[in-house]
Each structure stands twice: as C-alpha cells, then as structure tokens.
Coordinates of C-alpha atoms in Angstrom, one line a residue:
M1 CA 111.7 133.2 78.9
R2 CA 113.0 137.0 78.6
A3 CA 112.5 138.6 81.8
R4 CA 110.6 141.6 80.5
T5 CA 108.5 139.0 78.6
V6 CA 107.6 137.3 81.8
R7 CA 107.0 140.5 83.2
V8 CA 104.3 141.5 80.8
C9 CA 102.7 138.2 80.7
T10 CA 102.2 138.6 84.5
A11 CA 101.1 142.2 84.6
L12 CA 98.5 141.2 82.1
A13 CA 97.0 138.4 84.2
A14 CA 97.1 141.4 87.4
V15 CA 95.1 143.7 84.7
V16 CA 92.6 140.9 84.0
V17 CA 91.9 139.9 87.8
L18 CA 91.7 143.8 88.5
A19 CA 89.2 144.1 85.5
T20 CA 87.4 141.5 87.0
V21 CA 87.0 143.6 90.3
V22 CA 85.8 146.4 88.5
V23 CA 83.3 145.0 86.3
G24 CA 81.6 143.1 89.1
V25 CA 81.2 146.3 91.0
A26 CA 79.9 148.0 88.1
T27 CA 77.3 145.2 87.5
G28 CA 76.6 144.5 91.0
S29 CA 78.0 140.9 90.8
T30 CA 79.1 140.0 94.1
A31 CA 80.4 136.5 92.9
D32 CA 82.9 138.1 90.4
V33 CA 83.9 140.6 92.8
L34 CA 84.9 137.5 95.1
A35 CA 86.4 135.7 92.5
G36 CA 88.4 138.6 91.5
V37 CA 89.8 139.4 95.1
L38 CA 90.6 135.6 95.8
S39 CA 92.5 135.5 92.9
L40 CA 94.7 138.2 93.7
A41 CA 96.4 135.4 95.6
A42 CA 97.4 133.8 92.7
V43 CA 98.6 136.8 90.9
G44 CA 100.6 137.9 94.2
V45 CA 102.3 134.7 94.1
G46 CA 103.0 135.0 90.6
F47 CA 104.8 138.1 91.1
V48 CA 106.7 136.9 94.3
V49 CA 107.9 133.9 91.9
V50 CA 108.8 136.4 89.1
R51 CA 110.8 138.5 91.7
E52 CA 112.8 135.7 92.9
Q53 CA 113.4 134.0 89.2
P54 CA 112.8 137.0 86.6
T55 CA 113.2 134.6 83.8
S56 CA 110.9 131.7 84.7
A57 CA 107.4 130.8 83.4
V58 CA 106.2 129.7 86.8
G59 CA 105.3 132.8 87.8
P60 CA 103.3 134.0 85.0
A61 CA 101.6 130.6 84.4
M62 CA 100.6 131.0 88.0
A63 CA 98.9 134.2 87.5
W64 CA 97.1 132.9 84.5
C65 CA 95.8 129.9 86.5
A66 CA 93.3 132.8 88.1
A67 CA 93.5 135.2 84.9
A68 CA 92.0 132.7 82.5
P69 CA 88.7 131.7 84.3
L70 CA 88.2 135.3 84.9
T71 CA 88.8 136.2 80.9
V72 CA 85.8 133.8 80.5
V73 CA 83.8 135.9 83.2
L74 CA 84.6 139.4 81.5
V75 CA 83.7 137.8 78.3
E76 CA 80.2 136.6 79.5
A77 CA 80.0 140.1 81.4
L78 CA 80.4 141.5 78.0
A79 CA 78.1 139.1 76.2
Q80 CA 74.9 139.9 79.1
S81 CA 75.6 143.8 77.9
A82 CA 74.8 142.6 74.5
E83 CA 71.2 142.6 75.8
G84 CA 71.1 146.1 76.5
A85 CA 70.0 149.3 74.8
S86 CA 73.5 149.9 73.6
L87 CA 76.0 147.8 72.5
P88 CA 79.4 148.1 74.1
P89 CA 82.1 147.3 71.3
G90 CA 82.6 143.4 70.7
A91 CA 79.5 142.6 72.7
S92 CA 78.1 140.7 69.6
L93 CA 81.2 138.6 69.3
A94 CA 81.0 138.3 73.1
Q95 CA 77.7 137.2 73.0
A96 CA 78.4 134.3 69.8
I97 CA 81.4 132.7 71.9
S98 CA 80.7 133.3 75.5
V99 CA 79.5 129.8 76.0
G100 CA 82.1 128.3 73.5
I101 CA 85.5 129.5 75.1
W102 CA 84.9 127.3 78.2
P103 CA 88.0 125.5 77.5
L104 CA 90.2 128.5 78.2
N105 CA 89.4 127.8 82.2
V106 CA 92.0 125.4 82.1
A107 CA 94.7 127.3 80.0
G108 CA 96.3 128.7 83.0
L109 CA 96.6 125.5 84.6
V110 CA 97.7 123.2 81.9
A111 CA 100.3 126.1 81.1
L112 CA 101.6 125.8 85.1
L113 CA 101.8 121.8 84.5
L114 CA 104.1 122.2 81.4
V115 CA 106.7 124.7 83.0
F116 CA 106.4 123.7 87.0
P117 CA 109.0 123.3 88.7
D118 CA 111.7 125.0 86.4
G119 CA 110.8 125.9 82.9
R120 CA 109.4 124.5 79.8
R121 CA 110.0 121.1 78.9
P122 CA 112.1 120.1 75.8
G123 CA 110.2 118.0 73.0
W124 CA 107.3 118.2 70.6
P125 CA 104.5 116.6 72.7
W126 CA 105.0 119.7 75.3
R127 CA 104.9 122.1 72.5
A128 CA 102.3 121.1 71.0
V129 CA 99.7 121.4 73.7
P130 CA 99.2 125.2 73.1
V131 CA 98.1 124.3 69.5
L132 CA 95.8 121.4 71.1
L133 CA 94.0 123.8 73.3
L134 CA 93.3 126.5 70.8
S135 CA 92.3 124.1 68.8
A136 CA 89.7 122.7 71.4
T137 CA 88.4 126.1 71.9
G138 CA 87.9 126.4 68.4
A139 CA 85.9 123.5 68.0
T140 CA 83.8 124.2 71.0
V141 CA 83.1 128.0 69.8
F142 CA 82.2 126.4 66.2
A143 CA 79.6 124.0 68.1
L144 CA 78.2 126.3 70.5
W145 CA 78.1 129.5 68.3
G146 CA 75.6 131.9 69.2
S147 CA 74.1 130.0 72.0
R148 CA 73.1 131.2 75.5
Q149 CA 73.3 129.8 78.8
V150 CA 69.9 130.4 80.9
G151 CA 69.6 129.0 84.3
G152 CA 72.6 126.7 84.1
E153 CA 71.2 125.0 80.6
V154 CA 72.5 125.6 77.2
V155 CA 70.1 127.1 74.8
G156 CA 70.2 128.0 70.9
A157 CA 72.7 126.0 70.5
P158 CA 73.1 125.2 66.8
S159 CA 72.3 121.5 65.6
G160 CA 73.8 118.9 63.1
P161 CA 76.3 116.2 63.0
A162 CA 79.1 118.7 62.6
R163 CA 78.5 120.3 65.6
V164 CA 78.1 117.1 67.7
V165 CA 81.5 116.3 66.3
A166 CA 83.1 119.5 67.1
V167 CA 82.1 119.2 70.7
I168 CA 83.0 115.7 71.4
L169 CA 86.5 116.8 69.5
G170 CA 87.0 119.8 71.9
L171 CA 86.0 117.3 74.9
A172 CA 89.0 115.1 73.5
L173 CA 91.5 117.8 73.2
V174 CA 90.9 119.5 76.2
A175 CA 91.2 115.9 78.2
T176 CA 94.3 115.5 76.1
C177 CA 96.0 118.5 76.8
V178 CA 95.3 118.1 80.8
G179 CA 96.8 114.6 80.6
L180 CA 99.7 115.9 78.7
G181 CA 100.2 118.6 81.4
V182 CA 99.9 115.7 84.4
A183 CA 102.1 113.6 82.3
S184 CA 104.9 116.6 82.2
V185 CA 104.9 116.7 85.9
V186 CA 105.0 112.9 86.3
Q187 CA 108.0 113.1 84.0
T188 CA 109.5 115.9 86.0
Y189 CA 108.9 113.5 89.4
R190 CA 110.5 110.7 87.8
H191 CA 113.3 112.0 86.5
G192 CA 114.1 114.9 88.5
D193 CA 116.6 115.3 91.6
E194 CA 115.4 115.3 95.2
R195 CA 114.5 119.0 95.2
R196 CA 112.4 118.7 92.2
R197 CA 110.6 116.0 93.7
L198 CA 110.0 117.8 96.8
Q199 CA 108.4 120.8 94.4
V200 CA 106.0 118.2 92.7
R201 CA 104.9 117.0 95.9
W202 CA 103.7 120.4 97.1
L203 CA 101.9 120.7 93.7
A204 CA 100.5 117.3 94.2
L205 CA 99.4 118.0 97.9
A206 CA 97.1 121.0 96.4
G207 CA 96.2 119.0 93.4
V208 CA 94.9 116.0 96.0
V209 CA 93.1 118.5 98.1
A210 CA 91.3 120.4 95.3
A211 CA 90.3 117.1 93.4
A212 CA 88.8 115.5 97.0
L213 CA 87.2 119.1 97.1
L214 CA 85.7 118.7 93.6
V215 CA 84.2 114.9 94.3
A216 CA 82.9 116.4 97.6
G217 CA 80.9 119.0 95.2
W218 CA 79.4 116.1 93.0
V219 CA 78.2 114.6 96.4
A220 CA 76.6 117.6 97.4
E221 CA 75.4 118.7 94.0
G222 CA 73.6 114.6 94.2
L223 CA 72.3 115.5 97.4
G224 CA 70.6 118.5 96.4
A225 CA 72.9 121.4 97.5
P226 CA 72.7 124.7 95.4
L227 CA 75.9 124.7 92.9
A228 CA 77.4 127.9 94.5
L229 CA 77.4 126.2 97.9
A230 CA 78.5 122.8 96.3
Y231 CA 81.7 124.1 94.4
T232 CA 83.0 127.0 96.3
P233 CA 85.4 125.0 98.4
H234 CA 86.9 123.7 95.3
L235 CA 87.2 126.7 93.7
V236 CA 88.7 128.4 96.7
A237 CA 91.2 125.5 96.7
I238 CA 92.1 126.3 93.1
V239 CA 92.9 130.1 93.6
V240 CA 94.3 130.2 97.1
L241 CA 95.8 126.7 98.1
V242 CA 97.0 125.9 94.8
P243 CA 99.1 129.2 94.5
A244 CA 100.2 128.9 97.9
A245 CA 101.5 125.4 97.3
V246 CA 103.3 126.6 94.6
G247 CA 104.8 129.6 96.1
V248 CA 106.2 127.3 99.0
A249 CA 107.6 125.1 96.2
I250 CA 109.5 127.6 94.5
L251 CA 110.5 129.6 97.1
R252 CA 111.1 127.3 100.5
H253 CA 110.4 123.8 99.0
D254 CA 112.0 122.3 102.6
L255 CA 109.7 124.7 104.6
F256 CA 107.8 122.0 105.7
D257 CA 107.6 118.0 105.8
V258 CA 105.6 117.9 102.5
D259 CA 106.0 114.3 102.6
R260 CA 104.1 113.9 105.6
L261 CA 101.4 116.7 104.9
L262 CA 100.9 114.6 101.8
G263 CA 100.8 111.6 103.3
D264 CA 98.4 112.2 106.1
T265 CA 96.2 114.3 103.6
V266 CA 95.9 111.1 101.2
S267 CA 95.4 108.6 104.3
A268 CA 92.8 110.9 105.7
L269 CA 90.8 111.1 102.4
V270 CA 91.2 107.6 101.4
T271 CA 90.0 106.5 105.2
A272 CA 86.9 108.9 105.0
F273 CA 85.9 107.3 101.6
A274 CA 86.5 103.8 102.7
S275 CA 84.4 104.7 105.9
A276 CA 81.6 105.9 104.2
A277 CA 81.5 103.0 101.7
L278 CA 81.9 100.7 104.4
F279 CA 79.2 102.5 106.4
G280 CA 76.7 102.7 103.2
A281 CA 77.4 98.8 102.5
V282 CA 76.3 98.1 106.3
V283 CA 73.1 100.3 106.1
L284 CA 72.3 98.6 102.8
V285 CA 73.0 95.3 104.1
T286 CA 71.4 95.5 107.2
S287 CA 67.9 97.0 105.7
R288 CA 67.8 94.2 102.9
A289 CA 68.8 91.3 104.9
V290 CA 66.5 91.8 108.4
G291 CA 64.6 94.6 107.5
A292 CA 65.5 96.7 110.2
T293 CA 64.0 100.4 110.8
S294 CA 66.3 103.1 109.8
E295 CA 67.7 103.8 113.6
V296 CA 68.8 100.4 113.8
T297 CA 70.8 100.5 110.7
T298 CA 72.2 103.6 111.4
V299 CA 73.4 102.7 114.8
T300 CA 74.7 99.0 113.4
A301 CA 76.7 100.8 110.6
A302 CA 78.2 103.3 113.1
F303 CA 79.3 100.5 115.2
V304 CA 81.0 98.7 112.5
T305 CA 82.3 101.8 111.0
A306 CA 84.0 102.6 114.1
L307 CA 85.5 99.4 114.9
F308 CA 87.2 99.2 111.5
L309 CA 88.2 102.7 111.5
L310 CA 91.4 103.0 113.5
P311 CA 93.0 99.5 111.8
V312 CA 92.0 100.4 108.4
H313 CA 93.6 104.1 108.9
R314 CA 97.0 102.3 109.9
W315 CA 97.1 99.9 107.2
I316 CA 96.3 103.0 104.7
S317 CA 98.8 104.9 106.1
S318 CA 101.3 102.6 105.6
V319 CA 100.5 101.5 102.0
V320 CA 100.2 105.6 101.2
G321 CA 103.5 106.2 103.3
A322 CA 105.5 103.5 101.2
V323 CA 104.1 105.2 97.7
V324 CA 103.9 108.7 98.3
D325 CA 107.3 108.8 100.3
H326 CA 108.8 105.9 98.6
D327 CA 112.2 107.2 99.5
R328 CA 111.9 107.1 103.2
H329 CA 110.2 103.8 102.9
V330 CA 113.0 102.6 101.1
A331 CA 115.9 104.0 103.5
V332 CA 114.1 102.7 106.7
A333 CA 113.9 99.3 105.1
G334 CA 117.7 99.7 104.6
V335 CA 118.5 100.5 108.3
E336 CA 116.1 97.8 109.3
R337 CA 117.9 95.2 107.4
F338 CA 121.4 96.8 108.9
A339 CA 120.1 95.9 112.6
A340 CA 118.9 92.7 111.5
D341 CA 122.5 91.9 110.0
V342 CA 123.8 93.1 113.4
R343 CA 121.9 91.0 115.3
A344 CA 122.6 88.2 113.3
G345 CA 126.3 88.8 113.9
H346 CA 127.2 89.8 110.2
R347 CA 128.1 93.4 110.4
E348 CA 129.5 95.4 113.2
P349 CA 127.2 98.0 115.2
E350 CA 129.9 100.7 114.6
E351 CA 129.0 100.9 111.2
V352 CA 126.0 102.7 111.9
Q353 CA 127.0 106.2 111.3
A354 CA 127.8 105.6 107.7
V355 CA 124.8 103.5 107.2
L356 CA 122.7 106.5 108.5
R357 CA 124.7 108.8 106.4
T358 CA 123.9 106.8 103.2
A359 CA 120.2 106.4 103.9
Q360 CA 119.9 109.9 104.8
R361 CA 122.0 111.1 101.9
D362 CA 123.6 113.5 104.2
P363 CA 127.5 112.9 104.2
G364 CA 128.1 115.4 106.8
L365 CA 125.7 113.6 109.3
T366 CA 127.5 112.9 112.4
L367 CA 126.7 110.6 115.4
A368 CA 127.3 111.4 119.2
L369 CA 127.1 108.9 121.6
V370 CA 126.7 109.5 125.3
R371 CA 129.3 107.8 127.5
V372 CA 128.7 106.3 131.0
D373 CA 129.9 109.3 132.8
G374 CA 127.8 111.8 130.6
A375 CA 131.0 112.7 128.0
W376 CA 129.8 113.1 124.6
V377 CA 132.1 111.1 122.1
D378 CA 131.9 110.1 118.6
P379 CA 132.0 106.3 117.3
Q380 CA 135.8 106.1 117.6
G381 CA 135.7 107.4 121.4
V382 CA 136.8 110.9 120.8
E383 CA 135.4 113.2 123.1
V384 CA 133.6 115.6 121.3
P385 CA 131.4 119.1 122.2
E386 CA 127.4 118.3 123.0
P387 CA 126.0 118.5 119.6
D388 CA 122.8 119.5 118.5
G389 CA 120.2 117.6 116.4
V390 CA 118.0 114.5 116.9
T391 CA 118.1 113.0 120.3
V392 CA 117.7 109.2 120.5
A393 CA 116.9 108.0 124.0
S394 CA 116.2 105.0 126.1
C395 CA 113.5 104.7 128.6
G396 CA 113.7 108.8 128.4
V397 CA 117.4 108.8 129.0
P398 CA 119.5 110.3 125.9
I399 CA 122.0 107.8 124.7
A400 CA 122.9 109.7 121.4
R401 CA 122.4 112.6 118.9
I402 CA 122.2 112.8 115.5
H403 CA 123.5 116.2 114.0
L404 CA 122.5 117.0 110.5
D405 CA 124.6 119.1 108.1
H406 CA 121.6 119.4 106.2
D407 CA 119.0 120.4 108.7
T408 CA 115.2 120.8 107.9
A409 CA 111.9 119.8 109.4
R410 CA 111.8 117.1 106.7
A411 CA 115.0 115.9 107.0
R412 CA 114.5 115.7 111.1
R413 CA 111.6 113.8 110.5
R414 CA 113.2 111.2 108.2
V415 CA 116.4 110.8 110.5
A416 CA 114.0 110.2 113.5
D417 CA 112.6 107.2 111.8
L418 CA 116.0 105.8 110.9
A419 CA 117.5 106.5 114.5
T420 CA 114.3 104.5 115.6
A421 CA 114.7 101.2 113.0
A422 CA 118.7 102.1 114.4
W423 CA 118.4 102.0 117.8
V424 CA 120.0 98.4 118.7
P425 CA 123.0 99.3 116.7
I426 CA 123.1 102.6 118.5
E427 CA 122.8 101.4 121.8
V428 CA 125.2 98.3 121.0
S429 CA 128.0 100.6 119.6
R430 CA 127.4 102.9 122.4
L431 CA 127.7 99.9 125.2
R432 CA 130.8 98.5 123.2
L433 CA 132.4 101.7 123.1
G434 CA 132.0 102.1 126.9
L435 CA 133.5 98.5 127.3
R436 CA 136.2 98.9 125.6
G437 CA 137.3 102.1 127.5
A438 CA 136.7 100.0 130.3
V439 CA 139.1 97.5 129.4
A440 CA 141.6 99.8 128.4
E441 CA 141.6 101.6 131.4
A442 CA 141.4 98.3 133.6
E443 CA 144.7 97.2 131.3
A444 CA 146.5 100.6 131.6
S445 CA 146.1 100.3 135.1
R446 CA 147.4 97.2 135.2
A447 CA 150.3 98.1 133.2
R448 CA 151.1 101.1 135.4
L449 CA 150.9 98.9 138.6
V450 CA 153.4 96.1 136.9
E451 CA 155.9 99.1 136.0
A452 CA 155.8 100.3 139.7
V453 CA 156.4 96.8 140.9
A454 CA 159.1 96.6 138.4
E455 CA 160.9 99.9 139.6
E456 CA 160.5 98.7 142.9
R457 CA 162.3 95.4 142.3
V458 CA 165.1 97.2 140.7
R459 CA 165.0 99.8 143.8
L460 CA 165.1 96.7 146.1
E461 CA 167.8 95.0 144.0
R462 CA 169.9 98.1 144.3
D463 CA 169.2 98.5 147.6
L464 CA 170.1 95.0 148.5
H465 CA 173.5 95.4 146.6
D466 CA 174.7 98.8 147.6
G467 CA 173.4 98.5 151.5
A468 CA 172.9 95.3 153.3
Q469 CA 175.2 93.3 150.8
Q470 CA 178.2 95.8 151.2
Q471 CA 177.5 96.3 155.0
I472 CA 177.7 92.5 155.2
V473 CA 181.2 92.3 153.5
A474 CA 182.6 95.1 155.4
T475 CA 181.7 93.6 158.8
G476 CA 183.7 90.1 157.4
M477 CA 186.4 92.2 156.5
R478 CA 187.2 93.8 159.8
L479 CA 186.4 90.6 161.6
R480 CA 189.1 88.9 159.4
R481 CA 191.3 92.3 160.8
L482 CA 190.7 91.5 164.2
Q483 CA 191.3 87.7 163.8
R484 CA 194.9 88.0 163.6
D485 CA 195.3 89.2 167.2
L486 CA 193.4 86.3 168.7
D487 CA 194.2 83.0 170.0
P488 CA 193.6 80.1 167.7
V489 CA 190.3 78.9 169.7
L490 CA 188.5 82.2 169.2
A491 CA 190.4 82.4 165.7
A492 CA 188.7 79.6 164.7
E493 CA 185.1 80.7 166.0
V494 CA 185.8 83.9 163.9
D495 CA 186.3 81.8 161.0
T496 CA 182.6 80.2 161.5
V497 CA 181.2 83.5 161.7
V498 CA 182.9 85.0 158.7
A499 CA 181.5 81.7 156.9
D500 CA 178.2 82.3 157.9
L501 CA 178.2 86.0 156.8
E502 CA 179.5 85.0 153.2
E503 CA 176.8 82.4 153.2
T504 CA 174.4 85.3 153.9
V505 CA 176.0 87.5 151.1
R506 CA 175.4 84.2 148.1
E507 CA 171.8 84.5 149.8
L508 CA 171.1 88.1 149.1
R509 CA 172.4 87.7 145.7
R510 CA 170.2 84.8 144.6
L511 CA 167.3 87.0 146.3
A512 CA 168.6 89.9 144.4
H513 CA 169.2 87.6 141.0
G514 CA 165.5 86.3 142.1
V515 CA 164.1 89.8 141.7
R516 CA 165.5 90.7 138.5
P517 CA 167.6 88.5 136.3
A518 CA 171.3 89.8 136.6
R519 CA 171.7 88.7 133.4
L520 CA 169.6 91.2 131.8
D521 CA 172.3 94.0 132.9
D522 CA 173.9 93.4 129.0
G523 CA 170.7 93.5 127.7
L524 CA 168.1 90.9 126.2
G525 CA 170.4 89.4 123.5
P526 CA 173.4 88.4 125.8
A527 CA 170.9 87.2 128.5
L528 CA 169.4 84.8 126.1
E529 CA 172.4 83.4 124.9
A530 CA 173.4 82.6 128.4
V531 CA 170.0 80.7 128.7
R532 CA 171.3 78.9 125.2
A533 CA 174.6 78.0 126.9
A534 CA 173.1 76.7 129.9
S535 CA 170.9 74.3 128.2
P536 CA 171.9 70.5 128.1
V537 CA 170.3 70.2 124.7
P538 CA 170.9 72.0 121.5
V539 CA 169.3 75.3 121.5
D540 CA 169.2 76.9 118.0
L541 CA 168.7 81.0 119.0
V542 CA 167.7 83.8 116.4
V543 CA 167.6 87.3 117.9
G544 CA 166.2 89.7 115.1
D545 CA 165.8 93.5 115.4
L546 CA 164.2 94.3 118.6
P547 CA 161.7 97.6 119.0
P548 CA 162.5 99.8 121.9
A549 CA 161.1 98.3 125.2
D550 CA 161.2 99.3 128.8
E551 CA 162.2 97.3 131.4
T552 CA 158.9 95.2 132.4
R553 CA 158.5 94.0 128.5
T554 CA 162.3 93.0 128.5
V555 CA 162.0 90.9 132.0
T556 CA 158.6 89.4 130.5
A557 CA 160.3 88.3 127.3
Y558 CA 163.2 87.0 129.1
L559 CA 161.2 84.9 131.2
V560 CA 159.3 83.4 128.6
V561 CA 161.7 82.3 127.1
S562 CA 163.4 80.8 130.3
E563 CA 160.1 79.0 131.5
A564 CA 159.3 77.8 127.8
V565 CA 163.0 76.3 127.5
A566 CA 162.8 75.1 131.2
N567 CA 159.4 73.2 130.3
A568 CA 161.0 71.9 127.2
L569 CA 163.7 70.1 129.4
K570 CA 161.9 69.4 132.3
H571 CA 158.7 67.8 130.7
A572 CA 158.7 67.6 126.9
R573 CA 162.1 65.7 126.6
A574 CA 162.8 67.4 123.6
R575 CA 166.3 67.0 122.0
R576 CA 166.0 70.0 120.2
I577 CA 164.6 73.6 120.7
D578 CA 164.3 76.5 118.5
V579 CA 163.9 80.0 120.0
E580 CA 163.3 83.2 117.8
V581 CA 162.8 86.7 118.8
G582 CA 162.1 89.8 117.0
S583 CA 159.8 92.7 116.4
S584 CA 156.2 92.8 115.3
G585 CA 155.1 96.7 114.8
D586 CA 156.3 98.3 118.2
R587 CA 156.1 95.0 120.1
I588 CA 158.5 92.1 121.0
A589 CA 157.6 88.7 119.1
V590 CA 159.0 85.4 121.1
E591 CA 158.6 82.0 119.5
V592 CA 159.9 78.7 121.3
R593 CA 159.7 75.3 119.7
D594 CA 160.7 72.0 120.5
D595 CA 160.5 68.5 119.2
G596 CA 159.3 67.0 122.4
V597 CA 156.3 64.7 123.1
G598 CA 153.5 67.6 123.0
G599 CA 150.3 67.6 124.4
A600 CA 151.1 70.5 126.7
P601 CA 147.7 72.5 127.7
V602 CA 146.9 75.1 125.3
D603 CA 146.5 78.0 127.7
G604 CA 150.1 77.9 129.0
P605 CA 151.0 78.2 132.5
A606 CA 148.8 80.5 134.4
S607 CA 151.6 82.4 135.7
L608 CA 153.3 83.0 132.5
R609 CA 150.1 83.8 130.9
D610 CA 148.9 86.3 133.8
R611 CA 152.8 88.0 133.4
V612 CA 152.4 88.2 129.8
A613 CA 148.4 89.9 130.1
S614 CA 149.7 92.3 132.6
V615 CA 151.7 94.4 130.0
G616 CA 149.1 93.9 127.7
G617 CA 150.6 91.1 125.4
Q618 CA 149.1 87.8 124.2
L619 CA 150.3 84.1 125.0
S620 CA 149.6 81.1 122.8
V621 CA 150.5 77.3 122.9
E622 CA 150.4 75.0 120.1
S623 CA 150.7 71.2 121.5
V624 CA 149.8 68.2 119.3
A625 CA 151.1 65.0 120.9
G626 CA 153.9 63.6 119.2
R627 CA 154.6 66.8 117.1
G628 CA 156.3 69.0 119.9
T629 CA 155.3 72.2 121.6
T630 CA 155.0 75.8 120.3
V631 CA 154.8 78.7 122.5
R632 CA 154.3 82.1 120.9
A633 CA 154.1 85.4 122.8
V634 CA 153.7 89.1 121.4
I635 CA 154.6 91.3 124.2

C-alpha cells in the first residue's frame, strides 16, 4: 500500500474511535465510552506500526480491528436517535440496517489475518475475501431489513424463505471469510522463515487467550451471569491483548520467549478444561453409583482431580511443547541422539560445538570450557577470555559457557535446553581436553629431562676426553722420560705402571663411547654404515633424506637400529637383515626387517620401548613365527 493511503486509513479508524467516545458521552452510554477508550490501544498500536512500517497494511488493519465494531455501535446509536422527535440525517437508514450489519464486526479482524505480518497475500482466494464479507453483510441486511433489537432479541424481522436463505448465506460467508483469514495465517506460518513464525506465534498467543475467554463467557452465560459480565473479559482481550501482541510481533518479536508463553498458556488452559471435565465426571459417577451426598461427591471429585492434576499437566505440557515449539523439540531430540552416539562410541564428544551450532541455527555460537586450573579454553584447548552467555554447571560448579551470536531470551532458553541434552559430551570433552593437556605436559617434561640427560652425557664425554684422559696420557709420557735414567729393575716397574695407565685410558674411552657412540660424530648415516660393516650377515642399508633432528633423536634412532640388528643376530638366527631409515613428516622413520625364526615379543624390549617413548616416538614389532621380525619406530 502507499504510505499516504496507510496513514489515511489509520486516521479514519482513529476518527471512528473518538466519535464513539463523543457519542457515548453525549448519550450517557458508559458502555460506549468504555469501548471507545479501550479501543484507543488498538489505534495507538496501529499508528506505531505505521510509523515503523509506513507502507505496511498491518497498522491500519490493527486500528480497524477496534474501529469496525465501533462503526456498528455508531450506526446503532444513530438508529436509536430515530425514535426521537427530530430525525438526524440518515437515521431512518441506520434504523433499517443496524441489526443486519453485524458482519462488519469482524471486518478488521479478517483484514488483520489477511495482511499479518508483512502485507497482503498474493492469489485470488485472499482477494476474494473483501467481496465475500461485503456480500455477507448485504445478505444479512436484506434478511433483517427494518428489524430492531429489543432486550437482546430481534423483533420485526421480515419473514419468508428468501430471508431465511439470506441469513444462512450471510452466516456461511462470514464463516468462510474468517476461515480464509485463519488459513492465510497458517500458510504464512508453514512457508515463512523463523522471524515470520515467531510473529505468528505472538498472534496465536493472543488468539488462544481470547478464544479461551470466549468459551469462559459461554459457560458464564449458561450459569446465568449477565451478558456484560460474561463477555467483558473476551472483549478486553480483543481490543487490548490482541493489539499488544501484534505490536510486539511487528516491532520486537524476540522481546520475550513467545514459545514458552504460548506453550505454558495452552498447557494451562488444556489442563484447566481437563481438570474441570474430570471433576464433573467424578461428581456424576459418584452421585449415580453410590448415591452419595453433594458434600461427599465434591470432596471425592476434588481429591481425584488433585491426584491426577500434576501428572496430567506434565504430560499435556510435553505434548503441547512438541506441537507449539516443534523446532525446539526437534533440535533437542537431535542433540540427545548425538549424546547417545557419544555414549555408544560412534561419535567424538569434541563435535559438540558444531552440533550445538546446527541445532541452535547460530553459526556464531561458541563453546568455552573450564580447565582444571580455572582457565577458559575453546574445544581445541586454546585459552580464551572468559565469555558471557549460558553457563553449564556440574553440581553447581561451572564447567562450560555457551556464547550466542544472536542473543535473545528465546535463544537463551533454547540453548539452555540444548546444553542440558549435551551435558555428557560437554563434560567428556572437557575431561579429555584436560587429560590431553596433562599427557602433553608429561611428555614435554620427559622430553626436557631426556634432553638434559643427553646434554649431560655429551658434557661428561667431553670432560673425560679433555680432562682425565689427557692428564693420564701426560702422566704416562712423563714416566717414560723418567724411565731413561732408572736402573733396569725400576725401569721394568715403570713399564708396568705405564701399561696400567694405558689400560685406564682404554677403559675411559670405552666408558665415553658408552655414554654416546663416537660413530655419531660424522652423522647418523656413517654411524649406521659402521653397524652394517660390522655385521657378520648381509645387511641391506638404505638411508633416505632425514629431517633436522637434535642429538637425542639421532642417538635414539642409532640405538634402535643397533639393538634390532643385534637381536636379529643373537636370537633370530637371521641370514639377511634389511634396514631403512628415512623421514615421516618432521620425524625420523626407522624399519629393521630380518628373515629369522620370528616369534619375538610384539611389545619389543622394554628399554628400547622406553627410550623411544621418552622422545615422544612410537615403537611397534611384528613377529610371526617362521616369517621373521619387523621393528618399526617413528622418532
């Protein structure tokens, strides 16, 4: 609609409401004044919507929800003035049509249903509604032309089959228009996005309350209550609650958790009607079955109703929640399936953040976990600042927090339900993250100790070579110089001492080589070549490109090959040995194969396994009896 047309239509509705108040004051009708004052809420919401959405038809439709019934009130007031001495202009016509124009009462409501929440629907069924409603009004005016309403009853209505058919036709057309309006809203809900669905739920909330108050009015009227008392709550809901719900839906659809409000409202109403039905059934059965007095039947009915009220309410809440908030129900069910898969070992708990993002439909959702030391980390273990959001706790102690990119009351309630369903994967991922951190710290600490021991060994070897060994050699040389001037007996004694010193030097060299193989001075390749040359059986040695490695890893690789070759010669009775050394990423890969008898322990020698593990490596042994042995290590 054009912005000017929207403003004019809304202003006309305001004129009708104000005119009703003025006429009510002039005629002394308190009911008309009250109806006009209450209708100002709908008109006010209409103007607010027009200001926010200048081209939307929702604003004027909202205003005419209140103005349309008041138009009928003004016509009735004009008709009553025809009974006076002087006839205002149009009074006779108003008196003739006042009873038959009642379909106009729903004109504003039908218009609102057709355009809510974002404008007029395309398609011929919706365009036909105004024509059908005008036809319904024409049919009822024709059927009730000239009649009057006295004491709540219609008198003076024309008779005849045509009039009866016109009344039936009018009722059918009005019901069709209302049905098409409801179908329009249902279609919007089914084919709309998340925003439109939330807006429709606000309207449904108001509609449910208004419908419940209408039913309550019927019950009150049946019990003998005056019409004004019976239906006033319903009318107040129509002119106050519906405009408020529409205003919130259009302007701030995510202000409150409408799913919770709607679900709790429907659950409470259904529970109330079920309790009333149960109470009445118990009273009827008790009075007829045992002929008890009214006091006994009332007490029995109250006891039975109270006994079943809580479980019935819980069951109804669960069913209504699955119907009203189907998306949340499906999302929670999906997270529960993921948690079941985690417990069964089919999925990893670290996937929980991605699962929550999908279920919440929030790609910016982040999950932060609380480490044992109190620091906040992401699922990969990277420290992050303490986030805000929904806290997940275990026995009152926070273990995680979920931060929402789209943060609303409804989103917080939904993610809280999802977090409850995902509690086990969240806690398991947190504990596994802490365990991995502890293992990594233990491995790093062990690696630092191994590196320190290696450095200490190198220092010790250097000290032995440059210190004690050189001093002993120097002492032997001095003794040889002194030996020249000694007699033969003492010279022979010096020979013995020098021989002991030479043996001591050889022992020191053996000790130094045991601390660190001297063959590694020229690198890992030449050292392994020396091992191959010293083997009594053929050894096929292949040394590929090696990654940069520190002293500790180089020594470990050398010792793995040396011990594997020694074991093949000593225990496997091998006739041929194949050795391959290369790279696996940034690690050294070692493989030693022999054609011996096999049957070696698959976990390998404990000392070798511990040495490889000390540098963060992995050792595996494959040994089948009669097929030889293969030792693999990644260092």
